[in-house]
Coordinates of C-alpha atoms and ligand atoms in Angstrom, one line a residue:
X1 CA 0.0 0.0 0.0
X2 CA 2.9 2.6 0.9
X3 CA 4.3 1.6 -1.9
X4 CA 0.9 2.5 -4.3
X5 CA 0.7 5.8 -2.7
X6 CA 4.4 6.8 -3.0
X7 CA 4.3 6.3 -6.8
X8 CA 1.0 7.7 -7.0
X9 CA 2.4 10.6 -5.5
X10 CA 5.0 10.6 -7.9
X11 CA 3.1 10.6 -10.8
X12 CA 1.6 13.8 -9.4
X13 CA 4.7 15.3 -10.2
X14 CA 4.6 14.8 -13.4
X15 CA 0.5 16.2 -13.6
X16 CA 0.5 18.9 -16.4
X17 CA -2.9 20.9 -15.7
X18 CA -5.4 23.1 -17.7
X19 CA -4.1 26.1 -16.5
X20 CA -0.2 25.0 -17.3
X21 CA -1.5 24.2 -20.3
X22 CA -2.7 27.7 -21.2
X23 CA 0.4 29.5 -19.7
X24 CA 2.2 27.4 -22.2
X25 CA 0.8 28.1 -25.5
X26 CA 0.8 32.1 -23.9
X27 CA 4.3 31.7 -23.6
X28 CA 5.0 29.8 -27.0
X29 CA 2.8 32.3 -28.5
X30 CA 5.1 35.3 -27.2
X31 CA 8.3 33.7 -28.1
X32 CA 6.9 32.5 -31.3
X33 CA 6.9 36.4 -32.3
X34 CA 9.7 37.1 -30.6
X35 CA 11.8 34.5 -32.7
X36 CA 10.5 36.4 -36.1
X37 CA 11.3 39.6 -34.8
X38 CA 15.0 38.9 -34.0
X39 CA 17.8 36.7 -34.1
X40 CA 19.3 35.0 -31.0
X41 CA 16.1 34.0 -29.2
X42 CA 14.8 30.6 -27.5
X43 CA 12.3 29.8 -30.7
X44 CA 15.4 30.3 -33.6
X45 CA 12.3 30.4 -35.7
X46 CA 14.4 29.9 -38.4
X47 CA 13.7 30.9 -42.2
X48 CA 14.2 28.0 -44.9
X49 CA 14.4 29.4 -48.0
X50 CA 11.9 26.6 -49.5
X51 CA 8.6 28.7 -50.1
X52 CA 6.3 26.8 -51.6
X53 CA 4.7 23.7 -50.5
X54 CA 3.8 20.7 -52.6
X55 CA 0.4 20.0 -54.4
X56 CA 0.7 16.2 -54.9
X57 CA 1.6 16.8 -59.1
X58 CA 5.0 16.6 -59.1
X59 CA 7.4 14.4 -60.6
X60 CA 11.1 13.0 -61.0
X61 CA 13.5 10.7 -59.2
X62 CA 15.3 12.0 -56.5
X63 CA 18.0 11.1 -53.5
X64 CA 17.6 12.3 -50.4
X65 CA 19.7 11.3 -46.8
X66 CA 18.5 11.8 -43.3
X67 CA 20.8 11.8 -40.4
X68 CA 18.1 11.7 -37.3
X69 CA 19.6 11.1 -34.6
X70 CA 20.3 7.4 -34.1
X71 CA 19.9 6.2 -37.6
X72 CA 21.2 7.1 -40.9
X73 CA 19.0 6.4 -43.9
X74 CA 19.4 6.7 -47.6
X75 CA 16.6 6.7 -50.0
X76 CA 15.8 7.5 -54.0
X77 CA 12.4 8.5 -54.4
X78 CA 10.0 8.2 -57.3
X79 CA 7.1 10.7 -57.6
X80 CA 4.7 9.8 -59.9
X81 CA 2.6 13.1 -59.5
X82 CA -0.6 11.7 -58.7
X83 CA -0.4 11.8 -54.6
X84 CA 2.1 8.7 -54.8
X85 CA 5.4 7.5 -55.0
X86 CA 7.8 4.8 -54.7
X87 CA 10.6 4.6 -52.1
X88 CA 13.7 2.5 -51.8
X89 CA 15.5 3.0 -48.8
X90 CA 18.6 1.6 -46.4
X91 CA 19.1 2.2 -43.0
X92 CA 22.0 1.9 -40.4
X93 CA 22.5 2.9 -36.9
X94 CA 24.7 5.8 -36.4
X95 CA 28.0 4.1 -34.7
X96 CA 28.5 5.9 -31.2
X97 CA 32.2 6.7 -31.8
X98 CA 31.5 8.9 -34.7
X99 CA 28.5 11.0 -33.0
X100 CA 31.5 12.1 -30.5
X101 CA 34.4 12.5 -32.4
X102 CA 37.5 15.2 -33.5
X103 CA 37.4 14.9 -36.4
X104 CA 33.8 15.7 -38.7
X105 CA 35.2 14.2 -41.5
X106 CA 35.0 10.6 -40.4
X107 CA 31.3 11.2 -40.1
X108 CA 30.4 12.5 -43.2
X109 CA 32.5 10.0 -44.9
X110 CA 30.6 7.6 -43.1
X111 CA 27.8 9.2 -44.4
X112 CA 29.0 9.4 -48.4
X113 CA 30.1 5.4 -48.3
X114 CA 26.4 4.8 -47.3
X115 CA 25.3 6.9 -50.2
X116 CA 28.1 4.8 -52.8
X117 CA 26.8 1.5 -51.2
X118 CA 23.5 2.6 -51.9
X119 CA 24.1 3.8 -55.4
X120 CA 26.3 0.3 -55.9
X121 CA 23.1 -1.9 -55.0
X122 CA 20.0 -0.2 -56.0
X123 CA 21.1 2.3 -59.3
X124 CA 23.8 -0.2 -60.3
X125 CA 23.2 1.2 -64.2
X126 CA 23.8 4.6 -63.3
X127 CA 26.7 4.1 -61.4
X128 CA 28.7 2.3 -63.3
X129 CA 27.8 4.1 -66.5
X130 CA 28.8 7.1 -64.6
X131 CA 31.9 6.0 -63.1
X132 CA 32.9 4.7 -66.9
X133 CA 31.9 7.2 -68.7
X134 CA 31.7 10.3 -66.6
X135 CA 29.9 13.0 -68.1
X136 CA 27.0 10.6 -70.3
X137 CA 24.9 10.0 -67.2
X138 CA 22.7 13.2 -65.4
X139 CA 23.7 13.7 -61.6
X140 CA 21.0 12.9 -58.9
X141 CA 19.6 15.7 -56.6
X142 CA 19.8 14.8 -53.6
X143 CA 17.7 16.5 -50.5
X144 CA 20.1 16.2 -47.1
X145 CA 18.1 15.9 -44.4
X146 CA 20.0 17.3 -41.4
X147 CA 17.9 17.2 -37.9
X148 CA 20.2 20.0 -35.9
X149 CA 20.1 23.4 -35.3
X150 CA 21.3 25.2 -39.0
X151 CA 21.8 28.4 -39.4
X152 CA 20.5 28.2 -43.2
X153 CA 21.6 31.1 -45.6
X154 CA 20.4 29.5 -48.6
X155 CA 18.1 26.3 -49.8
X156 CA 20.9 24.1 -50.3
X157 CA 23.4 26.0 -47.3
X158 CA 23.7 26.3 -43.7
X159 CA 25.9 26.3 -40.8
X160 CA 25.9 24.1 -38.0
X161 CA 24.6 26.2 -34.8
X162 CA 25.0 23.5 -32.7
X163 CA 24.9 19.6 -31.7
X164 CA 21.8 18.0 -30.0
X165 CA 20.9 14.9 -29.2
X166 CA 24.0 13.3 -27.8
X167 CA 26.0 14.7 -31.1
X168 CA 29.5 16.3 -30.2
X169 CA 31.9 17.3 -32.8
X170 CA 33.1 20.4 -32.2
X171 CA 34.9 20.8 -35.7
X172 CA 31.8 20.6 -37.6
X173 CA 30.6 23.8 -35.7
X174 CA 29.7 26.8 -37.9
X175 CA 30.8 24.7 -40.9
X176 CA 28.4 24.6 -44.1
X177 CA 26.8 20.9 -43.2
X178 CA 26.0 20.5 -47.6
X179 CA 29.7 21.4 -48.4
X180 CA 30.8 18.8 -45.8
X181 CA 29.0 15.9 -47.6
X182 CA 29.3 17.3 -51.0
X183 CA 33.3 17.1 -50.3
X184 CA 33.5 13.5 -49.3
X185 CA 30.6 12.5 -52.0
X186 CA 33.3 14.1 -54.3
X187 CA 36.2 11.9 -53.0
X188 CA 34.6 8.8 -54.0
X189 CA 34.0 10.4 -57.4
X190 CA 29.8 9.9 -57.2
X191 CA 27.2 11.6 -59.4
X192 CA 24.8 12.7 -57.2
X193 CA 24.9 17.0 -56.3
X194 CA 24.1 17.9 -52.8
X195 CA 20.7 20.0 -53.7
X196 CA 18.7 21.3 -51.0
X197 CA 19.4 20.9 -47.2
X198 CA 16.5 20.1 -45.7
X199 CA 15.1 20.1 -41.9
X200 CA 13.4 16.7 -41.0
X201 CA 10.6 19.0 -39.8
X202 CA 10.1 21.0 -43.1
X203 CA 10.1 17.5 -45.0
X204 CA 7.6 16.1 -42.4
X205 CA 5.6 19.1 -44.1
X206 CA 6.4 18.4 -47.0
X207 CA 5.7 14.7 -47.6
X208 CA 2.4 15.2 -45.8
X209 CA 1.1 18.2 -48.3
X210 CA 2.6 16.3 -51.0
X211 CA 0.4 12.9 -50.1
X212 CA -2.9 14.5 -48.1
X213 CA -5.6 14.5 -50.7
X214 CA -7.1 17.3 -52.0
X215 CA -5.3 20.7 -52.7
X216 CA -5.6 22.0 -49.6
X217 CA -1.8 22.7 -48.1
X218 CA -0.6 21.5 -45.3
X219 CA 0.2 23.6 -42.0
X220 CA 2.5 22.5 -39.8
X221 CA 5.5 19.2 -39.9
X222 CA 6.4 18.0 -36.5
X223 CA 8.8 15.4 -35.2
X224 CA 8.5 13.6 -31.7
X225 CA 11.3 11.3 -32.0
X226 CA 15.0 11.0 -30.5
X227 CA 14.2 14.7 -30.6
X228 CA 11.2 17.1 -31.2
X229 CA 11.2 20.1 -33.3
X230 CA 8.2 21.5 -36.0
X231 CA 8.2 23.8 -39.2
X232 CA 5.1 25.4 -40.4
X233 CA 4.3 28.0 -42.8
X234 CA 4.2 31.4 -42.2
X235 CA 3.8 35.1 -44.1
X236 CA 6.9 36.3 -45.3
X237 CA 5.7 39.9 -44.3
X238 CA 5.6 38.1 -40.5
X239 CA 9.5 36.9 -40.6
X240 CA 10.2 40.8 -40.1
X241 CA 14.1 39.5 -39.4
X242 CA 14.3 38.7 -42.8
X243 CA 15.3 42.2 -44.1
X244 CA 18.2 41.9 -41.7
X245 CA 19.0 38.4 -42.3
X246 CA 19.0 39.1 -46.2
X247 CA 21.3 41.9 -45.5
X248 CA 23.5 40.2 -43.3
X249 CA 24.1 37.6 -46.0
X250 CA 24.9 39.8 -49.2
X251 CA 21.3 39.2 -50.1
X252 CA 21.0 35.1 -50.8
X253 CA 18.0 34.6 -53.4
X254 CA 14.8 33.1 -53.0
X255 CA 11.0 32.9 -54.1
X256 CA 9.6 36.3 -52.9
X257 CA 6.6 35.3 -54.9
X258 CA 4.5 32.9 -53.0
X259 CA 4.1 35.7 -50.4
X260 CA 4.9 32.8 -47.9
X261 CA 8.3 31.1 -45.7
X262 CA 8.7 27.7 -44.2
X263 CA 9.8 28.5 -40.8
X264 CA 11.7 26.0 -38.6
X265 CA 11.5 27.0 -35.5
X266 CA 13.6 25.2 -33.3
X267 CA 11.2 24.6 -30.5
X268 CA 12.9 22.0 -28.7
X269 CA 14.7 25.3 -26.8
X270 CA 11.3 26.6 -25.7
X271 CA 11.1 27.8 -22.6
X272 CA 14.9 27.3 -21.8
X273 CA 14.6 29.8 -18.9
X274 CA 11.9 27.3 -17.4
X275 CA 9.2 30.1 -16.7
X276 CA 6.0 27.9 -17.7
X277 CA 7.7 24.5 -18.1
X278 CA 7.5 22.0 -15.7
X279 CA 10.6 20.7 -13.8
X280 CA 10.3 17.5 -11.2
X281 CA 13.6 17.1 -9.6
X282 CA 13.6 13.9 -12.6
X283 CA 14.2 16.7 -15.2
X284 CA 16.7 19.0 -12.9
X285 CA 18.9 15.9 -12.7
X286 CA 18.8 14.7 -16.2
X287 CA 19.3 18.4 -17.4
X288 CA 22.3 18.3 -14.8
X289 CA 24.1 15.4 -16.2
X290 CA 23.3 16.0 -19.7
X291 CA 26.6 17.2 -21.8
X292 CA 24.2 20.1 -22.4
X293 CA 22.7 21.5 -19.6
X294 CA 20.1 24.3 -19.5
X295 CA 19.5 23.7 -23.2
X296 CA 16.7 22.0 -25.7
X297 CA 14.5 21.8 -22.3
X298 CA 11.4 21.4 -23.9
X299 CA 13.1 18.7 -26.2
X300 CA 14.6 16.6 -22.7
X301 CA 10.6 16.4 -21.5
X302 CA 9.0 15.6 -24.3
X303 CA 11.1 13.3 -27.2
X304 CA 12.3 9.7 -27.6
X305 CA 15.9 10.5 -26.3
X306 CA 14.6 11.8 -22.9
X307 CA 11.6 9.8 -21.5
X308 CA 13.1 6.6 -20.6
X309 CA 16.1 8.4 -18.3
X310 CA 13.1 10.3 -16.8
X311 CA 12.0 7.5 -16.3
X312 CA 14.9 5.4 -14.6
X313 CA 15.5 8.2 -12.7
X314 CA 12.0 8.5 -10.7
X315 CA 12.3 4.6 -10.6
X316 CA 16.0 5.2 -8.6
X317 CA 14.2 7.8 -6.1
X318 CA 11.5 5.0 -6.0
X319 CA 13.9 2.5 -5.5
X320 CA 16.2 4.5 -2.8
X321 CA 13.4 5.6 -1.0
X322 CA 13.8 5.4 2.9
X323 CA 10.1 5.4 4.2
X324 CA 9.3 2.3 5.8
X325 CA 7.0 -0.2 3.5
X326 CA 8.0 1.6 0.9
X327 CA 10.0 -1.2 -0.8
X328 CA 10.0 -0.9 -4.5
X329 CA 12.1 -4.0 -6.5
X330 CA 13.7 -5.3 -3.2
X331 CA 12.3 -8.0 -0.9
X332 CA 9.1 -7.8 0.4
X333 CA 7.5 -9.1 3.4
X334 CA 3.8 -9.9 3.6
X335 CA 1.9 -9.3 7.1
X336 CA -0.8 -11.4 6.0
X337 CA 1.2 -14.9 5.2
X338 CA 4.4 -14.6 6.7
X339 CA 6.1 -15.1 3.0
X340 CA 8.8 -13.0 1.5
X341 CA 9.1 -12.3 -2.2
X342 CA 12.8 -11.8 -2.8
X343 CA 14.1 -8.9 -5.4
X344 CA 17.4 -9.4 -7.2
X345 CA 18.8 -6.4 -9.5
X346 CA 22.1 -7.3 -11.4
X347 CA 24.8 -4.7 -10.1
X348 CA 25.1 -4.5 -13.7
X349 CA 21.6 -3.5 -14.9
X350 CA 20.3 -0.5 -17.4
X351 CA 18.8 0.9 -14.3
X352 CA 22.2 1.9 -13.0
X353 CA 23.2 3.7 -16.2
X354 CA 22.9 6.6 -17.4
X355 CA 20.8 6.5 -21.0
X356 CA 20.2 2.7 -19.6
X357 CA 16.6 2.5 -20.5
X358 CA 15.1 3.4 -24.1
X359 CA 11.9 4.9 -24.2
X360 CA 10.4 2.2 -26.7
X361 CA 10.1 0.4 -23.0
X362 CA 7.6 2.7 -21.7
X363 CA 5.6 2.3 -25.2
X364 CA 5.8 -1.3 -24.1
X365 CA 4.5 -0.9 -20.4
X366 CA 1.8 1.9 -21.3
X367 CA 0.6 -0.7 -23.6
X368 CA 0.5 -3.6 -21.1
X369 CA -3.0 -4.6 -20.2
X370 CA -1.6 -8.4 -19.5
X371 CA -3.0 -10.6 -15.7
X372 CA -0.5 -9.2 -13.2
X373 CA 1.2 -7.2 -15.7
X374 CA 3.0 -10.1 -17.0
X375 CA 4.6 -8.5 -20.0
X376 CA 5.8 -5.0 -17.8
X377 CA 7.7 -8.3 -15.6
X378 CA 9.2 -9.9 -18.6
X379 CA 10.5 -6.9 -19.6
X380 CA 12.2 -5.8 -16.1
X381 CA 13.6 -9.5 -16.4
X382 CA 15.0 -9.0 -20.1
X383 CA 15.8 -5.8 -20.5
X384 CA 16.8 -4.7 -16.7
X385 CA 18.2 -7.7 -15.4
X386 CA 15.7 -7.6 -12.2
X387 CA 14.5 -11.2 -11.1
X388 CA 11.6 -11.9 -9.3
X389 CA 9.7 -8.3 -9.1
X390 CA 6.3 -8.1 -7.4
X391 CA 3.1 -6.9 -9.4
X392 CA 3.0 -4.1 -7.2
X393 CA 6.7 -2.8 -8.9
X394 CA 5.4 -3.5 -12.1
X395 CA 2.1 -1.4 -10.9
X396 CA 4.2 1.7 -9.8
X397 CA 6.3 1.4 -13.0
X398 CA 3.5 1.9 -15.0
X399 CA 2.1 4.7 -13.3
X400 CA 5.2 6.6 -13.7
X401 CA 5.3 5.5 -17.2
X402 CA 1.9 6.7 -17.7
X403 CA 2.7 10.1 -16.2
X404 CA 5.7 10.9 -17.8
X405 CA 4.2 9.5 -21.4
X406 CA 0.9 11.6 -21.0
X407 CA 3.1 14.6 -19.5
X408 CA 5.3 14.7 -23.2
X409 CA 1.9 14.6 -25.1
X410 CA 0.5 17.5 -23.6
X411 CA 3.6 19.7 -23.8
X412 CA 3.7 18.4 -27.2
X413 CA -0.1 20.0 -27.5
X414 CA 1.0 23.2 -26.2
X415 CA 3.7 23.3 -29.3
X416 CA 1.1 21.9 -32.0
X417 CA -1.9 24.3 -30.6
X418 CA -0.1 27.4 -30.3
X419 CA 1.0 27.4 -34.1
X420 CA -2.8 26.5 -35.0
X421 CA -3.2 29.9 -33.3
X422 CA -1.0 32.0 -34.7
X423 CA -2.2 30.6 -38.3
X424 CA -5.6 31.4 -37.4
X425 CA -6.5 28.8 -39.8
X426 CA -9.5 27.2 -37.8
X427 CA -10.9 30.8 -38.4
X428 CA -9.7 31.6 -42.4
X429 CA -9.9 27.9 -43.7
X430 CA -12.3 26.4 -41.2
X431 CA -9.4 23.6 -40.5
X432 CA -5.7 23.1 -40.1
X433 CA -3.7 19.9 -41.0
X434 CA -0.4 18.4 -39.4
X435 CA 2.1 16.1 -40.5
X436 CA 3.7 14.4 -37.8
X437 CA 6.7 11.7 -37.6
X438 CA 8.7 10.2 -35.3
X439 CA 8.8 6.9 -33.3
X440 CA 7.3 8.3 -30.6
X441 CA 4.0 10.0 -32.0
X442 CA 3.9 6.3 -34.1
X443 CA 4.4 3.8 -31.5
X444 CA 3.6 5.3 -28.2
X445 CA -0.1 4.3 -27.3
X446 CA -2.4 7.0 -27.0
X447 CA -0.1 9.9 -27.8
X448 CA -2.0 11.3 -30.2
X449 CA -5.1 11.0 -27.8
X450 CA -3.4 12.9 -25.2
X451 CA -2.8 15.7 -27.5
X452 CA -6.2 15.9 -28.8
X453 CA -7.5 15.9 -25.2
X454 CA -5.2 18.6 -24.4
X455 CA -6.1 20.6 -27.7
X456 CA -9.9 20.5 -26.1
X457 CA -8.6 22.1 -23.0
X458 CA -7.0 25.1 -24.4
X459 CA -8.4 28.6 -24.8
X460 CA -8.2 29.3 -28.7
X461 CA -8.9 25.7 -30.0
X462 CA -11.7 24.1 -27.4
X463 CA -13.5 21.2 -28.3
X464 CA -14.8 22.4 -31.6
X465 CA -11.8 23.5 -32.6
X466 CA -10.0 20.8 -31.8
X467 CA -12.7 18.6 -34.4
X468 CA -10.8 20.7 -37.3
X469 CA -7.9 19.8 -36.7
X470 CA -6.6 17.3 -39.0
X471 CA -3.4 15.1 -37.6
X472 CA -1.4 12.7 -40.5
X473 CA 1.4 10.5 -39.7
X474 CA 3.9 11.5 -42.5
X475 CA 5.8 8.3 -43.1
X476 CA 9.1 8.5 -44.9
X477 CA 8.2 11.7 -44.2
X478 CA 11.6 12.8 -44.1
X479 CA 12.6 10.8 -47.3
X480 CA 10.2 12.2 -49.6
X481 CA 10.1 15.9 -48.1
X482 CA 13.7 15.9 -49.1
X483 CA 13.3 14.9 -52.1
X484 CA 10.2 17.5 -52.5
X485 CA 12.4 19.8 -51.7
X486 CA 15.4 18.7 -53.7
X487 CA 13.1 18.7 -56.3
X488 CA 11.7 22.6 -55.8
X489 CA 15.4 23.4 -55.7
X490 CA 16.9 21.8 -59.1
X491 CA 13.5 23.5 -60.7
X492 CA 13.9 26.7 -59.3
X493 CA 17.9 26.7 -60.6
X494 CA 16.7 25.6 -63.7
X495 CA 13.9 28.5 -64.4
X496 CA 17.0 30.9 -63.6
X497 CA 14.9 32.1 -60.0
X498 CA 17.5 31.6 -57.4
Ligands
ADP1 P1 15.2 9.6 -35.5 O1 15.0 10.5 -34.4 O2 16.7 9.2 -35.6 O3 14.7 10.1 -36.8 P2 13.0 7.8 -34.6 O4 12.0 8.7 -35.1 O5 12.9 6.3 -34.9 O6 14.5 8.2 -35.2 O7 13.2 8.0 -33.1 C1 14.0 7.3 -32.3 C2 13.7 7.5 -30.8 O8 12.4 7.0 -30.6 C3 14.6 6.9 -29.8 O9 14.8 7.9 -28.8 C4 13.9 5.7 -29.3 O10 14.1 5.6 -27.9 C5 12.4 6.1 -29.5 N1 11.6 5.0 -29.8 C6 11.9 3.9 -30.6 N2 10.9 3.0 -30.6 C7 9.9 3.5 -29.8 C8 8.6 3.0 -29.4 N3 8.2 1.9 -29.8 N4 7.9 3.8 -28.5 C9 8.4 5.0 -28.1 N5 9.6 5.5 -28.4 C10 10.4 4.8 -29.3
MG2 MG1 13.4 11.2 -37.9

């Protein structure tokens, strides 16, 4: 029973109310505008240079690379400018040694060997031709798909601002991420151009305009995966930074005629200062002992890379707790019958390590409607090397779980609702549609649930509101945005516009 209330308790923590939920949007609202105004803000609210979205008619075959975070995927795209497309794609983890590293090179190398392997097995023709013959074969466009923080100065340009998600290489810093990959593409003598550079976010947006039916255009892209970010559309006579940013950089050209500018805007840094977010001594410690403190705080309480150290670290204070009968995976005595259930944890387990538990765990345990919770057992055994845990653990783990699950969704909300608002969409076109991606938003039961709950609870959207908007899981989202956009970008060099 102590044991049931403690957790309980605990998952308190984590409660994420009406009214926090309206102080957030407020806040996102304010430094929504405040990121168009002005450079060097929480909300980057970057510009992108693509300005145009999709209308399902276009055509071509394109490359297009995504580095996300953990894995590194390489795809060539076929659109066949009906709504559809064909996709080929390989995928390999990101090796840890090359995410922290001296030297950027040996990651982008990495990175072009994928794309010559690639090229190798699934455009054999081409490649050969080309490497015979260079010159008689046309070079593929390829969209690069970089999820980090970019300073972009043109569609297919940018500089690193910084590393997230675990990332460190400090020589790739301030470096043009396309010239990187174009040079080491170039060592190995392949015919593909780097095109466009493209955030995951804006290609979210992207794919999902391209394949939603109907002519209507999509809103807003948003990730919730190792990290979370979103892009949406925006006015260009809103980005009022842009006069100074084109000045700034010698006046780089783009597509004044669409009136409109994909904006990413960086929102995993909401809120750094933590005025409206909320902070359980879980995040304070993980934000501590992170190799980036006081940064991407939205980001550490709502994406993939985050929620299962939250986790393991409210299941430590669980676990270390000092109140008598609060005995959470150690030995338990029953009053009743005199028997003793007895706990091991391996010295050795996940629970002990920093990172130790992935969050596809608490998708797992969230999930788990199995007699005793069975499955939320299995996976203790397995995956944290604990033997012998009592269905009350596996009760308090998923109530934590639940917390910290349903917590992300609805700061998640407050991102997704307050760029509904500024659009004023619901109002002009009597809906608004999202393209989401990520493992999180895909796998995590109910995600999208808590989000549409919270969307009902804030001022601005309600409960009719929250009926128009529409919410798409963009998959290969990032693949085909890329290529979208690789595409926009080889047209627009072509009509002589950039
Ligand atoms: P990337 O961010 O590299 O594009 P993903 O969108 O697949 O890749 O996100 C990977 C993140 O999602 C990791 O942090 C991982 O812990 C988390 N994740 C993977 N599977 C699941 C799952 N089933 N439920 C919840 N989170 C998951
Ligand atoms: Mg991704």
């Amino acid at each position: 029973m102590a044991l049931e209330k403690e957790a309980k308790r605990m998952a308190a923590e984590f409660e994420y109310t009406k009214d926090d939920l309206n102080k957030g949007v407020k806040e996102f609202l304010a430094e929504m505008e405040e990121g168009l105004e002005k450079q060097g803000t929480h909300l980057s609210q970057i510009p992108t240079y693509v300005t145009a979205v999709p209308n399902g008619t276009e055509k071509g075959t394109f490359l297009a690379v995504d580095l996300g975070g953990t894995n590194f995927r390489v795809c060539s795209i076929t659109l066949h400018g009906n709504h559809t497309f064909s996709l080929t794609q390989s995928k390999v983890a990101v090796p840890r040694t090359l995410m922290e590293t001296d030297s950027a090179s040996e990651l982008f190398s990495f990175m072009a060997k994928q794309i010559e392997t690639f090229l190798k097995q699934h455009h054999a023709d081409h490649y050969e031709t080309h490497m015979a013959k260079p010159g008689e074969v046309s070079y593929f466009d390829l969209g690069f798909t970089f999820s980090f923080p970019v300073e972009q100065v043109g569609i297919n340009k940018g500089r690193l601002v910084r590393w997230t998600k675990g990332f460190s290489i400090q020589e790739a810093i301030g470096k043009d991420v396309c010239e990187l990959l174009q040079k080491e593409i170039k060592a190995l003598n392949l015919p593909v151009k780097v095109s466009a550079l493209v955030n995951d976010t804006v290609g979210t947006l992207m794919a999902r305009s391209y394949t939603s039916p109907g002519k209507e255009s999509t809103l807003l892209g948003a990730i919730f995966g190792t990290g979370t970010n979103g892009a949406y559309v925006e006015k260009l006579s809103a980005v009022k930074k842009m006069a100074m940013i084109d000045e700034q950089e010698g006046g780089t050209k783009y597509d004044r005629s669409t009136g409109l500018m994909i904006v990413n805007t960086e929102w995993g840094s909401f809120d750094n200062s933590l005025k409206v977010l909320p902070d359980t001594p879980y995040d304070q410690s993980l934000d501590r002992e992170s190799n980036n403190p006081g940064i991407q705080m939205f980001e550490k309480r709502v994406s993939g890379m985050f929620l299962g150290e939250i986790l393991r670290r409210a299941m430590l204070a669980l676990h270390n707790h000092s109140s008598p009968g609060v005995s959470f995976l150690k030995d338990k005595s029953s009053a009743d019958n005199d028997m003793t259930t007895t706990t091991t944890i391996d010295p050795d387990s996940v629970l002990f390590k920093q990172w130790g538990i992935d969050t596809s765990v608490l998708s797992i345990v969230e999930e788990d409607q199995s007699d005793h919770l069975r499955i939320t057992k299995q996976i203790l055994e397995k995956d944290l090397m604990v033997s012998s845990a009592a269905t009350e653990d596996a009760i308090a783990i998923k109530m934590l779980v639940h917390a910290i699950g349903k917590r992300a969704a609805r700061l998640a909300a407050v991102a997704l609702g307050a760029v509904v608002i500024e659009s004023k969409r619901l109002e002009t076109e009597g809906f608004a549609d999202i393209g989401v991606d990520g493992s999180l938003v895909e796998y995590y039961p109910g995600f999208e649930d808590y989000i549409r709950e919270a969307f009902r609870e804030i001022e601005g959207i309600g409960p009719e509101g929250e009926k128009k908007i529409r919410i798409g899981l963009a998959k290969d989202g990032s693949g085909l945005g890329a290529a979208l956009i690789a595409l926009v970008a080889h047209q627009a060099e072509k009509a002589g516009n950039v």
